[in-house]
Structures are given as C-alpha cells and as structure tokens.
CSV table of N, CA and C in Angstrom, one decimal:
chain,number,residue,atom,x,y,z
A,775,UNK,N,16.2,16.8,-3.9
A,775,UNK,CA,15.2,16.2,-4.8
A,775,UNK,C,14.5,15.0,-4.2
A,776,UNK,N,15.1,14.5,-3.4
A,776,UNK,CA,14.8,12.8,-3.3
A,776,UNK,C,13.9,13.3,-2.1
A,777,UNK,N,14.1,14.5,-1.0
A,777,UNK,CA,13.2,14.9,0.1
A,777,UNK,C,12.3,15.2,-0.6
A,778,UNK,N,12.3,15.9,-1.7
A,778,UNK,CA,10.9,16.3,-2.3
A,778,UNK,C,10.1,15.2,-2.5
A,779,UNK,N,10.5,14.1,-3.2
A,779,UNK,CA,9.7,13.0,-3.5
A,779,UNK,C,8.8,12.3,-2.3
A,780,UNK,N,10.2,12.1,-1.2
A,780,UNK,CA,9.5,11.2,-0.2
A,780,UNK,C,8.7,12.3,0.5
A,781,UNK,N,8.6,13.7,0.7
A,781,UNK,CA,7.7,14.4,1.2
A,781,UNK,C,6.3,14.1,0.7
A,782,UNK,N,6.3,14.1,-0.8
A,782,UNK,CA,5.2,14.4,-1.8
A,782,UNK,C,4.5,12.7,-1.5
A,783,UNK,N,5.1,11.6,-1.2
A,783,UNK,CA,4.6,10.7,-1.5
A,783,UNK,C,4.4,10.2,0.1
A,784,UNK,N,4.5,10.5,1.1
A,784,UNK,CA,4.6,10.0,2.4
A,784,UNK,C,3.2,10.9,3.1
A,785,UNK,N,3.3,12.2,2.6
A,785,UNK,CA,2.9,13.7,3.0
A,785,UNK,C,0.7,12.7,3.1
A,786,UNK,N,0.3,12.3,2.0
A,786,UNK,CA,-0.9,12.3,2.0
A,786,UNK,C,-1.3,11.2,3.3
A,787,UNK,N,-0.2,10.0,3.0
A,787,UNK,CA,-0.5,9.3,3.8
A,787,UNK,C,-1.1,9.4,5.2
A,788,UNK,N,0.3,10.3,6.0
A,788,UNK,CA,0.4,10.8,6.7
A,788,UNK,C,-0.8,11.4,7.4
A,789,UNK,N,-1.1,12.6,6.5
A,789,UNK,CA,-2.2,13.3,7.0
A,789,UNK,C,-3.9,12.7,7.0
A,790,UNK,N,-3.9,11.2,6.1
A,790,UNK,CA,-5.2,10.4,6.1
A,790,UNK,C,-5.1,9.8,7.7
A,791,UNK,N,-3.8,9.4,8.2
A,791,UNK,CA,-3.8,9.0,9.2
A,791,UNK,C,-3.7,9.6,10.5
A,792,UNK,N,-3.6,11.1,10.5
A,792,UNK,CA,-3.9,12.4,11.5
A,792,UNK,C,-5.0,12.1,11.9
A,793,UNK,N,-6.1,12.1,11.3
A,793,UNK,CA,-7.5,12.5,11.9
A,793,UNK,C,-8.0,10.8,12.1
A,794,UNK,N,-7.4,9.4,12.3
A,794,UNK,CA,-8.1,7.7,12.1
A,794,UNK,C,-8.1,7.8,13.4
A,795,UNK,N,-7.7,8.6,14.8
A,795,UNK,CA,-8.5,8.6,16.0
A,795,UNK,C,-7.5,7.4,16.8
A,796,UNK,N,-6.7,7.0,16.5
A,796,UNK,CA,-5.6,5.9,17.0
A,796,UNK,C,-4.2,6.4,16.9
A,797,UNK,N,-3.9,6.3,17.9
A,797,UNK,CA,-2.5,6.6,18.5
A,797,UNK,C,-1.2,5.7,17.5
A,798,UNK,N,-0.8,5.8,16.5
A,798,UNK,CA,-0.1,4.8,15.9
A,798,UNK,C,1.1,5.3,15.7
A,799,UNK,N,1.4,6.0,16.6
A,799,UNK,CA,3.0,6.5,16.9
A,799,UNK,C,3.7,5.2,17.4
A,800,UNK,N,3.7,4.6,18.2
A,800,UNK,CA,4.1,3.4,18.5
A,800,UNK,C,4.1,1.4,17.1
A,801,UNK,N,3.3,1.9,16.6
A,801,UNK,CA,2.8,0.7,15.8
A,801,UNK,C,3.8,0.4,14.5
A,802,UNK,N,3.7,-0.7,14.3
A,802,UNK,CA,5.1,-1.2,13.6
A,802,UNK,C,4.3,-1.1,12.1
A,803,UNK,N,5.5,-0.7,10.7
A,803,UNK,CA,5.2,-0.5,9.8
A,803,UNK,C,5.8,-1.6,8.8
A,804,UNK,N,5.3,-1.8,7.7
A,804,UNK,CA,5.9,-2.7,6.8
A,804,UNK,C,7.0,-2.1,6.0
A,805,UNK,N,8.1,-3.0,6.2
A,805,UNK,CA,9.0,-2.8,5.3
A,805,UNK,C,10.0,-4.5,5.2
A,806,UNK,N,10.9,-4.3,4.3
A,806,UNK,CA,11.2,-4.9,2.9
A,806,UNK,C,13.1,-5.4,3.3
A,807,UNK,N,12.9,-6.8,2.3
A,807,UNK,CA,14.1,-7.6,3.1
A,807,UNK,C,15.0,-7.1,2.0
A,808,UNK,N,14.6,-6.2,0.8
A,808,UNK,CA,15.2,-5.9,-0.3
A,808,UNK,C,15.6,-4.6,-0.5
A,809,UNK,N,16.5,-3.9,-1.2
A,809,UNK,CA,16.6,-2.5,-1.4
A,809,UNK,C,15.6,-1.8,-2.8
A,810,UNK,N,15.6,-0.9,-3.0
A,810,UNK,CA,14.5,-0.3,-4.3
A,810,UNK,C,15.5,-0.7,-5.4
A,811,UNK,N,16.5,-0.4,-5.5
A,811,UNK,CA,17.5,-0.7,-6.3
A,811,UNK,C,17.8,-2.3,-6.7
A,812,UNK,N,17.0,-3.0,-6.0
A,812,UNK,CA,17.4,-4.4,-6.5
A,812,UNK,C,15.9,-5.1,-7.0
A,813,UNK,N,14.9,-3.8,-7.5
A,813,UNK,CA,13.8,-4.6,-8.2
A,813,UNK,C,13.8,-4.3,-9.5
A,814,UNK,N,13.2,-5.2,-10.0
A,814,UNK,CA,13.6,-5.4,-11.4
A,814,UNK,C,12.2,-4.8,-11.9
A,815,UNK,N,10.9,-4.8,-11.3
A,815,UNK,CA,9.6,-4.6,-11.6
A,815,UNK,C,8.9,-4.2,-10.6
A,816,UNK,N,7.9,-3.4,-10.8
A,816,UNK,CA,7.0,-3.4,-9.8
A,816,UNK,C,5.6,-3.1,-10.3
A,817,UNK,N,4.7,-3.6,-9.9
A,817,UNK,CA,3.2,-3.6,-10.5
A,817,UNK,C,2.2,-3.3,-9.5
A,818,UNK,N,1.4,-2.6,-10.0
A,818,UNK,CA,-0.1,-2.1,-8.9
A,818,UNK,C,-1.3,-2.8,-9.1
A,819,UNK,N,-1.8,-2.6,-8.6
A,819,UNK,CA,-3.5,-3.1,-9.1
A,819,UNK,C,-4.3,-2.3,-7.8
A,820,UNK,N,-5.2,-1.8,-8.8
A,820,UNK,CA,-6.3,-0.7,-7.7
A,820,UNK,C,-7.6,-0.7,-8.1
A,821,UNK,N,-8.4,-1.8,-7.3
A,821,UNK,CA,-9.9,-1.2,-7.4
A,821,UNK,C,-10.9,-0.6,-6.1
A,822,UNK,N,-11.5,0.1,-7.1
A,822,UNK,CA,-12.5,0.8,-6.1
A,822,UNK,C,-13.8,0.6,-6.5
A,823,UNK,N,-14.8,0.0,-5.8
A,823,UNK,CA,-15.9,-0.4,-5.7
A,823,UNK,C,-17.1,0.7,-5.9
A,824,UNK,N,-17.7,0.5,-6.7
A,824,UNK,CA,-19.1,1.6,-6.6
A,824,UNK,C,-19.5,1.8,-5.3
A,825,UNK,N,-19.7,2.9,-5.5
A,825,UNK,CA,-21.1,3.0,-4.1
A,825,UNK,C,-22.0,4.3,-4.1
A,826,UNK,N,-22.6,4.3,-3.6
A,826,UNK,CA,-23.6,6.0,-3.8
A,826,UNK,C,-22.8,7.3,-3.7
A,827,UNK,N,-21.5,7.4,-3.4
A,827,UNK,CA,-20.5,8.4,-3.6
A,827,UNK,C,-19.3,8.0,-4.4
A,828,UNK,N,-19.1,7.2,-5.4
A,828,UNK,CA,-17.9,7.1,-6.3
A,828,UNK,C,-18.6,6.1,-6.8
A,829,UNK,N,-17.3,6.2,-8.3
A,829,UNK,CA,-17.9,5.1,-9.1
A,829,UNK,C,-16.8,4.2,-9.3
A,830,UNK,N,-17.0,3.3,-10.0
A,830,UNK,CA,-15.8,1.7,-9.9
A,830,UNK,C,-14.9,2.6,-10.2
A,831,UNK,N,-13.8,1.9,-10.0
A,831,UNK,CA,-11.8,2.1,-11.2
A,831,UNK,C,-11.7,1.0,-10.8
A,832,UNK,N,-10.9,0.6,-11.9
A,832,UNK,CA,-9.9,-0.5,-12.1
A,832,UNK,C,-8.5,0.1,-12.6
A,833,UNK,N,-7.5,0.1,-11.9
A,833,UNK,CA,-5.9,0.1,-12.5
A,833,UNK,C,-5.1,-0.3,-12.5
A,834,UNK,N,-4.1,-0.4,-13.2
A,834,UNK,CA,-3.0,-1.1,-13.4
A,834,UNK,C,-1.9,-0.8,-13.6
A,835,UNK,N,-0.7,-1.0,-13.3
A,835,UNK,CA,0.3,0.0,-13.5
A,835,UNK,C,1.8,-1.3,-13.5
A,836,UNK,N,2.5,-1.4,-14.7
A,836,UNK,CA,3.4,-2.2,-14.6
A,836,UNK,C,5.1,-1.1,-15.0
A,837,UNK,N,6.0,-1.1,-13.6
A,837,UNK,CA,7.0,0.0,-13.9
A,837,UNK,C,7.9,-0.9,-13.6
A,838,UNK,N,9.0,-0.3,-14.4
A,838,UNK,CA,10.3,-1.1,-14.0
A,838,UNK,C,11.7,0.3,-13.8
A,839,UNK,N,10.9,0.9,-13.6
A,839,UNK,CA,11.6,2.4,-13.0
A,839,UNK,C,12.3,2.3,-11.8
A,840,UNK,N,13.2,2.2,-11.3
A,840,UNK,CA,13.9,2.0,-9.8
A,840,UNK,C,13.0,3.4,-8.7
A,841,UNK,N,13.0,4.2,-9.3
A,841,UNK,CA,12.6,5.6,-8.7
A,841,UNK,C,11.3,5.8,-8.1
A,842,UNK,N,10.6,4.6,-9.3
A,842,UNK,CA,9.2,4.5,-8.9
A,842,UNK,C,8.7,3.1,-7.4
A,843,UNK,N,9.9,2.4,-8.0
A,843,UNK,CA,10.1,1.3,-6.5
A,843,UNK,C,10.1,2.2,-5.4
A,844,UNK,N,11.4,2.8,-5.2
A,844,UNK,CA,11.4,3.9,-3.8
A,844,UNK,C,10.6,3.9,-3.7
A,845,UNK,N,9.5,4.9,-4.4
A,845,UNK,CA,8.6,5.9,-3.8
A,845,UNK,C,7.1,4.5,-3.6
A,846,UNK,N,6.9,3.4,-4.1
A,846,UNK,CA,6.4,2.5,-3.7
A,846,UNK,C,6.4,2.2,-2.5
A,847,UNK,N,7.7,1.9,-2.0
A,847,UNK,CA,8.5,1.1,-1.1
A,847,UNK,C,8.0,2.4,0.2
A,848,UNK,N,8.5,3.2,-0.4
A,848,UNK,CA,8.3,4.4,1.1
A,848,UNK,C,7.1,4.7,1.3
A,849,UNK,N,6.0,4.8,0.0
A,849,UNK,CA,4.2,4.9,0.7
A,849,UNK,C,4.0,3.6,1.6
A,850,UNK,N,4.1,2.5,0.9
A,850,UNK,CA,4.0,1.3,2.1
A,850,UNK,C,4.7,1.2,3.1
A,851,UNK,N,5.9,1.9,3.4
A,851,UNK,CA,6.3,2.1,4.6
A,851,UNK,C,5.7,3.0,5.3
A,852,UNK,N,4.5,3.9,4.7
A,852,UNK,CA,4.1,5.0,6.0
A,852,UNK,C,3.2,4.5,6.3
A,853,UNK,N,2.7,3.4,6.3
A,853,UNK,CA,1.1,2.9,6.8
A,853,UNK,C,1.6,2.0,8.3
A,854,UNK,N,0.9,2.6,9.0
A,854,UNK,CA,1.4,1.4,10.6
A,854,UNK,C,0.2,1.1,10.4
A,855,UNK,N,0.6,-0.5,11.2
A,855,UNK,CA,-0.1,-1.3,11.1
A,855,UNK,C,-0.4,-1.8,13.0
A,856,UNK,N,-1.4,-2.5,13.1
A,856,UNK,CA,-1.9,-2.7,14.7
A,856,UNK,C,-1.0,-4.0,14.8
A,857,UNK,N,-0.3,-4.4,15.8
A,857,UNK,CA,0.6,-5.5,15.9
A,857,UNK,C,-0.3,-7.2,15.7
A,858,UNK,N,-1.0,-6.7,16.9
A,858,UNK,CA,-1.8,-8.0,16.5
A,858,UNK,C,-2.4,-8.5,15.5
A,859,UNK,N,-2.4,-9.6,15.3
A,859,UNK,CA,-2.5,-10.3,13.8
A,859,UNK,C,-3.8,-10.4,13.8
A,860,UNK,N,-4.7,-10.1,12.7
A,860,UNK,CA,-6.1,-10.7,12.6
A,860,UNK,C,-6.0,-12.2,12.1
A,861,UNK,N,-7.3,-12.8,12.3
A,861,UNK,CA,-7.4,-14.1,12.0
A,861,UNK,C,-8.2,-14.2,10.4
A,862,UNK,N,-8.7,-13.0,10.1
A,862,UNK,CA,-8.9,-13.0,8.6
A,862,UNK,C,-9.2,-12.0,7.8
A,863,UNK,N,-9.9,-12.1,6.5
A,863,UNK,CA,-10.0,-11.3,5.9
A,863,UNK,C,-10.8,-11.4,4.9
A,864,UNK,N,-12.0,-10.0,4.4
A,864,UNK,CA,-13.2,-10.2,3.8
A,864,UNK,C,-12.6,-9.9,2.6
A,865,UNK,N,-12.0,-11.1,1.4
A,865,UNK,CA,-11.7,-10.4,0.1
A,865,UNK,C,-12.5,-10.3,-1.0
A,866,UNK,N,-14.0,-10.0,-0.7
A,866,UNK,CA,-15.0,-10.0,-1.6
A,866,UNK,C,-15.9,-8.9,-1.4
A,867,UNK,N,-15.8,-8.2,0.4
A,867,UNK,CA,-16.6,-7.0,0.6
A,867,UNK,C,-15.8,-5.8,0.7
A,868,UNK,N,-15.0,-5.4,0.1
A,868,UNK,CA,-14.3,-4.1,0.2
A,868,UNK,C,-14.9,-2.9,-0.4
A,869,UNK,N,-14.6,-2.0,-0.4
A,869,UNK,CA,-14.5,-1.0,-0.8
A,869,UNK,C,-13.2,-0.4,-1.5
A,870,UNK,N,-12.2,-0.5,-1.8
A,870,UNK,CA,-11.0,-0.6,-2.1
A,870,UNK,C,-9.9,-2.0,-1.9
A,871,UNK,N,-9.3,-2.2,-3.4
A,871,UNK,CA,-8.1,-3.0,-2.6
A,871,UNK,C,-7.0,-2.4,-3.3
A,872,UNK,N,-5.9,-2.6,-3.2
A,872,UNK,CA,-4.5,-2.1,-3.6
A,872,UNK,C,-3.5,-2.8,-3.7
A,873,UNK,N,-3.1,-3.5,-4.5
A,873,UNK,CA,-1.8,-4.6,-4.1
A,873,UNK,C,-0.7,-3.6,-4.9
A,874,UNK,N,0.4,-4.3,-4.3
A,874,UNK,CA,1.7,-3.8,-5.0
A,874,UNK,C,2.8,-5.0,-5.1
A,875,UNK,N,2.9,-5.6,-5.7
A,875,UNK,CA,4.1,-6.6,-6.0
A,875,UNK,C,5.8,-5.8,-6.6
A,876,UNK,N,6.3,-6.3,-6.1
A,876,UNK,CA,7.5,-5.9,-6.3
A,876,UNK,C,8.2,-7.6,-6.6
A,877,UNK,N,9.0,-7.6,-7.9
A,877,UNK,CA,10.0,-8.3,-8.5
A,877,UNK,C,11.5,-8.2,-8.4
A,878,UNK,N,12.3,-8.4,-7.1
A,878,UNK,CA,13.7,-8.2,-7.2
A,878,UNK,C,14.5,-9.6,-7.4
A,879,UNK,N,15.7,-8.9,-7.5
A,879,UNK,CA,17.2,-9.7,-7.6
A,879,UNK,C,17.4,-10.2,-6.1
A,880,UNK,N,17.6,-11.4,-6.1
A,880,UNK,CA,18.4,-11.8,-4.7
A,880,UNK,C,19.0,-12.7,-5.2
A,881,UNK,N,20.5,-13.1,-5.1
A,881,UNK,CA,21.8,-13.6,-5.6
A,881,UNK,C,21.2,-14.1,-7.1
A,882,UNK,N,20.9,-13.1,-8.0
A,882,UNK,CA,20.5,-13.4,-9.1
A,882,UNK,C,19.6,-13.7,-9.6
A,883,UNK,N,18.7,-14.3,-8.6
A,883,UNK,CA,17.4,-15.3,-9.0
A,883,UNK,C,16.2,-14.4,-8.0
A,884,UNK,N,14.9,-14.4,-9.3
A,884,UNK,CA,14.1,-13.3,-9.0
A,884,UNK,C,13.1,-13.8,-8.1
A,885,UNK,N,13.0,-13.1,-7.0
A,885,UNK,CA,12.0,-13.1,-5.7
A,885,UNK,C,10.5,-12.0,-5.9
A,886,UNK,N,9.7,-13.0,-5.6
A,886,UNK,CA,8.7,-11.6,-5.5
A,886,UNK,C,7.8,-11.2,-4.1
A,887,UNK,N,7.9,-10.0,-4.0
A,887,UNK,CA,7.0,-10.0,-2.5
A,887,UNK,C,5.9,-8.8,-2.7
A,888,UNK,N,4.7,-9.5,-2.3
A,888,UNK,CA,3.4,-8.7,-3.0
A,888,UNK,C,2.6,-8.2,-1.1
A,889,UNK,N,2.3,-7.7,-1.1
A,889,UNK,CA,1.2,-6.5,-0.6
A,889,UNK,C,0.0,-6.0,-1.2
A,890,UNK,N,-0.7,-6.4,0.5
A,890,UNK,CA,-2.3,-6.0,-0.5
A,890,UNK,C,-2.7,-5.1,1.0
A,891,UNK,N,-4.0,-4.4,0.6
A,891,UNK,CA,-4.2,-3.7,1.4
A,891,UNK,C,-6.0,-3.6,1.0
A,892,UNK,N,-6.8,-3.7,1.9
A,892,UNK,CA,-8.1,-3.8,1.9
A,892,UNK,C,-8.8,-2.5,2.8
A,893,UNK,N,-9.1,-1.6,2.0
A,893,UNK,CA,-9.9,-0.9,3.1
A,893,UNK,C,-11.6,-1.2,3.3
A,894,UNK,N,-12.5,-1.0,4.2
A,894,UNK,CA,-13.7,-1.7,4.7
A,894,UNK,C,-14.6,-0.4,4.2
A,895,UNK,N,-13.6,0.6,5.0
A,895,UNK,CA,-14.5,1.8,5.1
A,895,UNK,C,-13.5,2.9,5.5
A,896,UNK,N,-13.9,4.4,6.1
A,896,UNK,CA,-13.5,5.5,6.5
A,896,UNK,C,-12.2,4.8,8.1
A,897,UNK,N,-11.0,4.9,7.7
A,897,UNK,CA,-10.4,4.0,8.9
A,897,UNK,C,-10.3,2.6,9.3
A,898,UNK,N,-10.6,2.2,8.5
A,898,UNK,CA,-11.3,0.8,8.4
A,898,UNK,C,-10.7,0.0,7.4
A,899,UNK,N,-9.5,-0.8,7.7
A,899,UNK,CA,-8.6,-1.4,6.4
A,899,UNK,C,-7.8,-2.5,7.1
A,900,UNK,N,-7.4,-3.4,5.8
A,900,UNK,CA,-6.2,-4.6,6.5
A,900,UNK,C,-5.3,-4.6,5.7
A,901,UNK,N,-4.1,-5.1,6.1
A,901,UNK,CA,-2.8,-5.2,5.0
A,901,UNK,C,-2.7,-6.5,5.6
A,902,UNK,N,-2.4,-7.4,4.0
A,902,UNK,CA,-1.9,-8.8,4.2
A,902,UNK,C,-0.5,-8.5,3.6
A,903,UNK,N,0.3,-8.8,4.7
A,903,UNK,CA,1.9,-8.9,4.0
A,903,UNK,C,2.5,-9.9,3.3
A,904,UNK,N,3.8,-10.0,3.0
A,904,UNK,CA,3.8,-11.1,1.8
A,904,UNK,C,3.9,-12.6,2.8
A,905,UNK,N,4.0,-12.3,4.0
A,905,UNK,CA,4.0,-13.6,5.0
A,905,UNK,C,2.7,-14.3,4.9
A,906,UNK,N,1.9,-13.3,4.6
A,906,UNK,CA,0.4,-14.0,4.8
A,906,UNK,C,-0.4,-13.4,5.9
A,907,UNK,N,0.6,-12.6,6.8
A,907,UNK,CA,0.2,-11.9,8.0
A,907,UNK,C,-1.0,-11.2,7.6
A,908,UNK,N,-2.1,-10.7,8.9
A,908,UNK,CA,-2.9,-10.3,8.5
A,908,UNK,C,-3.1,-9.2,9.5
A,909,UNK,N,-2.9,-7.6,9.5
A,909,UNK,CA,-2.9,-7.3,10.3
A,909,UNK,C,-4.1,-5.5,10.1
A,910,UNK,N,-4.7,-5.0,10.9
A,910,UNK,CA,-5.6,-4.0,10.7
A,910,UNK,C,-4.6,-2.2,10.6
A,911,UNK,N,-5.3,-1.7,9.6
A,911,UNK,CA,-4.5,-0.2,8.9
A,911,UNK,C,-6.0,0.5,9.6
A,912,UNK,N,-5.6,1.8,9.8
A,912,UNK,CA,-6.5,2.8,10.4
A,912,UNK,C,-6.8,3.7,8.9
A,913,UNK,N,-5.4,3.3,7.8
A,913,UNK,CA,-5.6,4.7,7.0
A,913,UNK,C,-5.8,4.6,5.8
A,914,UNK,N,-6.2,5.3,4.6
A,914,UNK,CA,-6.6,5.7,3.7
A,914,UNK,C,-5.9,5.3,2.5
A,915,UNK,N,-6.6,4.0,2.2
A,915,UNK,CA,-5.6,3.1,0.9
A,915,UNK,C,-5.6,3.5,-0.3
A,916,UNK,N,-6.9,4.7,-0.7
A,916,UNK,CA,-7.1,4.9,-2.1
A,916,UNK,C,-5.8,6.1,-1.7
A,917,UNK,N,-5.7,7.2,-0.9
A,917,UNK,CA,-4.7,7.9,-0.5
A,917,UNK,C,-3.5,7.7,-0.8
A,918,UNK,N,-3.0,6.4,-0.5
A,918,UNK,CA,-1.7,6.1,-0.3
A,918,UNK,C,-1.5,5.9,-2.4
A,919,UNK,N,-2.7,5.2,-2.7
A,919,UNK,CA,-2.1,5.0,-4.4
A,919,UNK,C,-2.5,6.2,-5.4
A,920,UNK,N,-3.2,7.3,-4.9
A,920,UNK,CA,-3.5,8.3,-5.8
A,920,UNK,C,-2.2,9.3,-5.5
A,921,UNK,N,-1.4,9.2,-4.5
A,921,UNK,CA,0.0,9.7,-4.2
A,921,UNK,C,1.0,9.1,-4.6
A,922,UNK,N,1.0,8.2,-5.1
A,922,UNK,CA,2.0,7.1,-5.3
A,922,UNK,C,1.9,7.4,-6.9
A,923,UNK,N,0.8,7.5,-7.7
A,923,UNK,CA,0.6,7.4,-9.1
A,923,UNK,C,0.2,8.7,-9.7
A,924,UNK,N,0.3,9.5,-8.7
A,924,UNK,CA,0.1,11.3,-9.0
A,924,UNK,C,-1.4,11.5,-9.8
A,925,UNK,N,-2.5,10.8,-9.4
A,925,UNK,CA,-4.1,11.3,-9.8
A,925,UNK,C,-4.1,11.4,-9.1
A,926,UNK,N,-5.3,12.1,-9.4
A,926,UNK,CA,-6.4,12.3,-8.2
A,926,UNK,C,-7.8,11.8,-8.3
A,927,UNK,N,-8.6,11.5,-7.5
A,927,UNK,CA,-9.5,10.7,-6.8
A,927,UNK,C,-10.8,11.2,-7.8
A,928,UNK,N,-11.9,10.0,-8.5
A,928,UNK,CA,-12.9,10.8,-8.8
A,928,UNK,C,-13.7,10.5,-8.1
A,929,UNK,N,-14.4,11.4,-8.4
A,929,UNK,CA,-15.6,10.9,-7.4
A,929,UNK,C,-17.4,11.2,-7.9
C-alpha cells in the first residue's frame, strides 16, 4: 500500500521532470531534519496566476493526518534542485507558488519548517528552503501539488 502511494505521488513529478532537458540525476534534493511521524500539522497554500491559458486558484489545505505528511514530505523530496545557490528571488512575478509548512515535535516543543517553491514558467522555478537557501527547480510545481492533493489542473 505505502508503494502505491509513494508511486502515485512521486510518479507525476518525476515524469514533469523527464522532458526539463537537464541532467538532474546527480542534483541534490530537499529533505527534512524530521520524520512524517513527528508532525503535528501540515498546511499548503497554492496559487496560480491568470494568464491567457488558465485562470487564478487560490488553495489551502490545513491536515494533521500523519499519512498526508509522508506523502508531502516524499513529493518535495522528488524535486532536485541545482546546487548552486541563487542570489534571489522574484516573489511578485510568478506564475505559480506552493509553500508547504510542516509543524513537528522536537523534544516536545513545536518546530516549524516551511518550503516554498516558485515556478517562472515551463521549467523555470526556485525552491527557497527553510534555510532561506535559494536554489533553481527545472520541474513542474503546479504537478507536484495537484498529485499531492489528488485534483486535477484547470485550465
């Protein structure tokens, strides 16, 4: 059951980032000082910007599901990221953004570590980690959260 999930939720990612024309077999992925099991919360936020082929969304999603952490935890682990750090980030011209905060336990007292992810365009995206790091994604952000929240995309 649990291969089903992480298939179903890894699977789109995956295949948005087959065809971004970059070799990212090598390239380091985000992951987490925490287990899924030790959040207490986890919240989304997704917007998508009009443009002459889609129209706005705004969403929101507040779960305190452990199961839904995982599968959180494992789509942001399939996105590689380019090592080198950019020096910034346009958070006003996007085309999509995505954050995911997660709320865990660590020796009792609750931590939170949020993720945002900006795409520009077709391949064209940045993920700021919860360091502040700022680093360039080749792949398909609305992808990773319409798999993650089981819709599909309007357009």
């Amino acid at each position: 059951m649990n291969k089903k999930i992480l298939t179903f939720a890894v699977l789109p990612v995956m295949l948005s980032l087959s065809s971004c024309g970059y070799n990212t077999k090598d390239w380091p992925r985000p992951s987490f000082s925490f287990s899924y099991e030790d959040v207490v919360e986890t919240s989304l936020y997704y917007h998508q910007k009009a443009n002459s082929y889609v129209e706005e969304m705004e969403d929101s999603i507040v779960s305190e599901d452990k199961s839904f952490a995982k599968r959180a935890m494992q789509t942001i682990s399939a996105y590689p990221y380019r090592e080198k750090k950019e020096r910034a980030i346009d958070t006003k011209n996007y085309s999509i953004l995505f954050s995911i905060q997660f709320t865990y336990l660590k020796d009792n007292v609750e931590e939170i570590e949020n993720i945002k992810f900006y795409e520009y365009g077709i391949s064209n995206g940045k993920i700021v980690l919860n360091n502040g790091e700022i680093h360039f994604i080749p792949g398909d952000v609305g992808g990773g959260y319409f798999s993650l929240v089981g819709k599909e995309a309007k357009q």
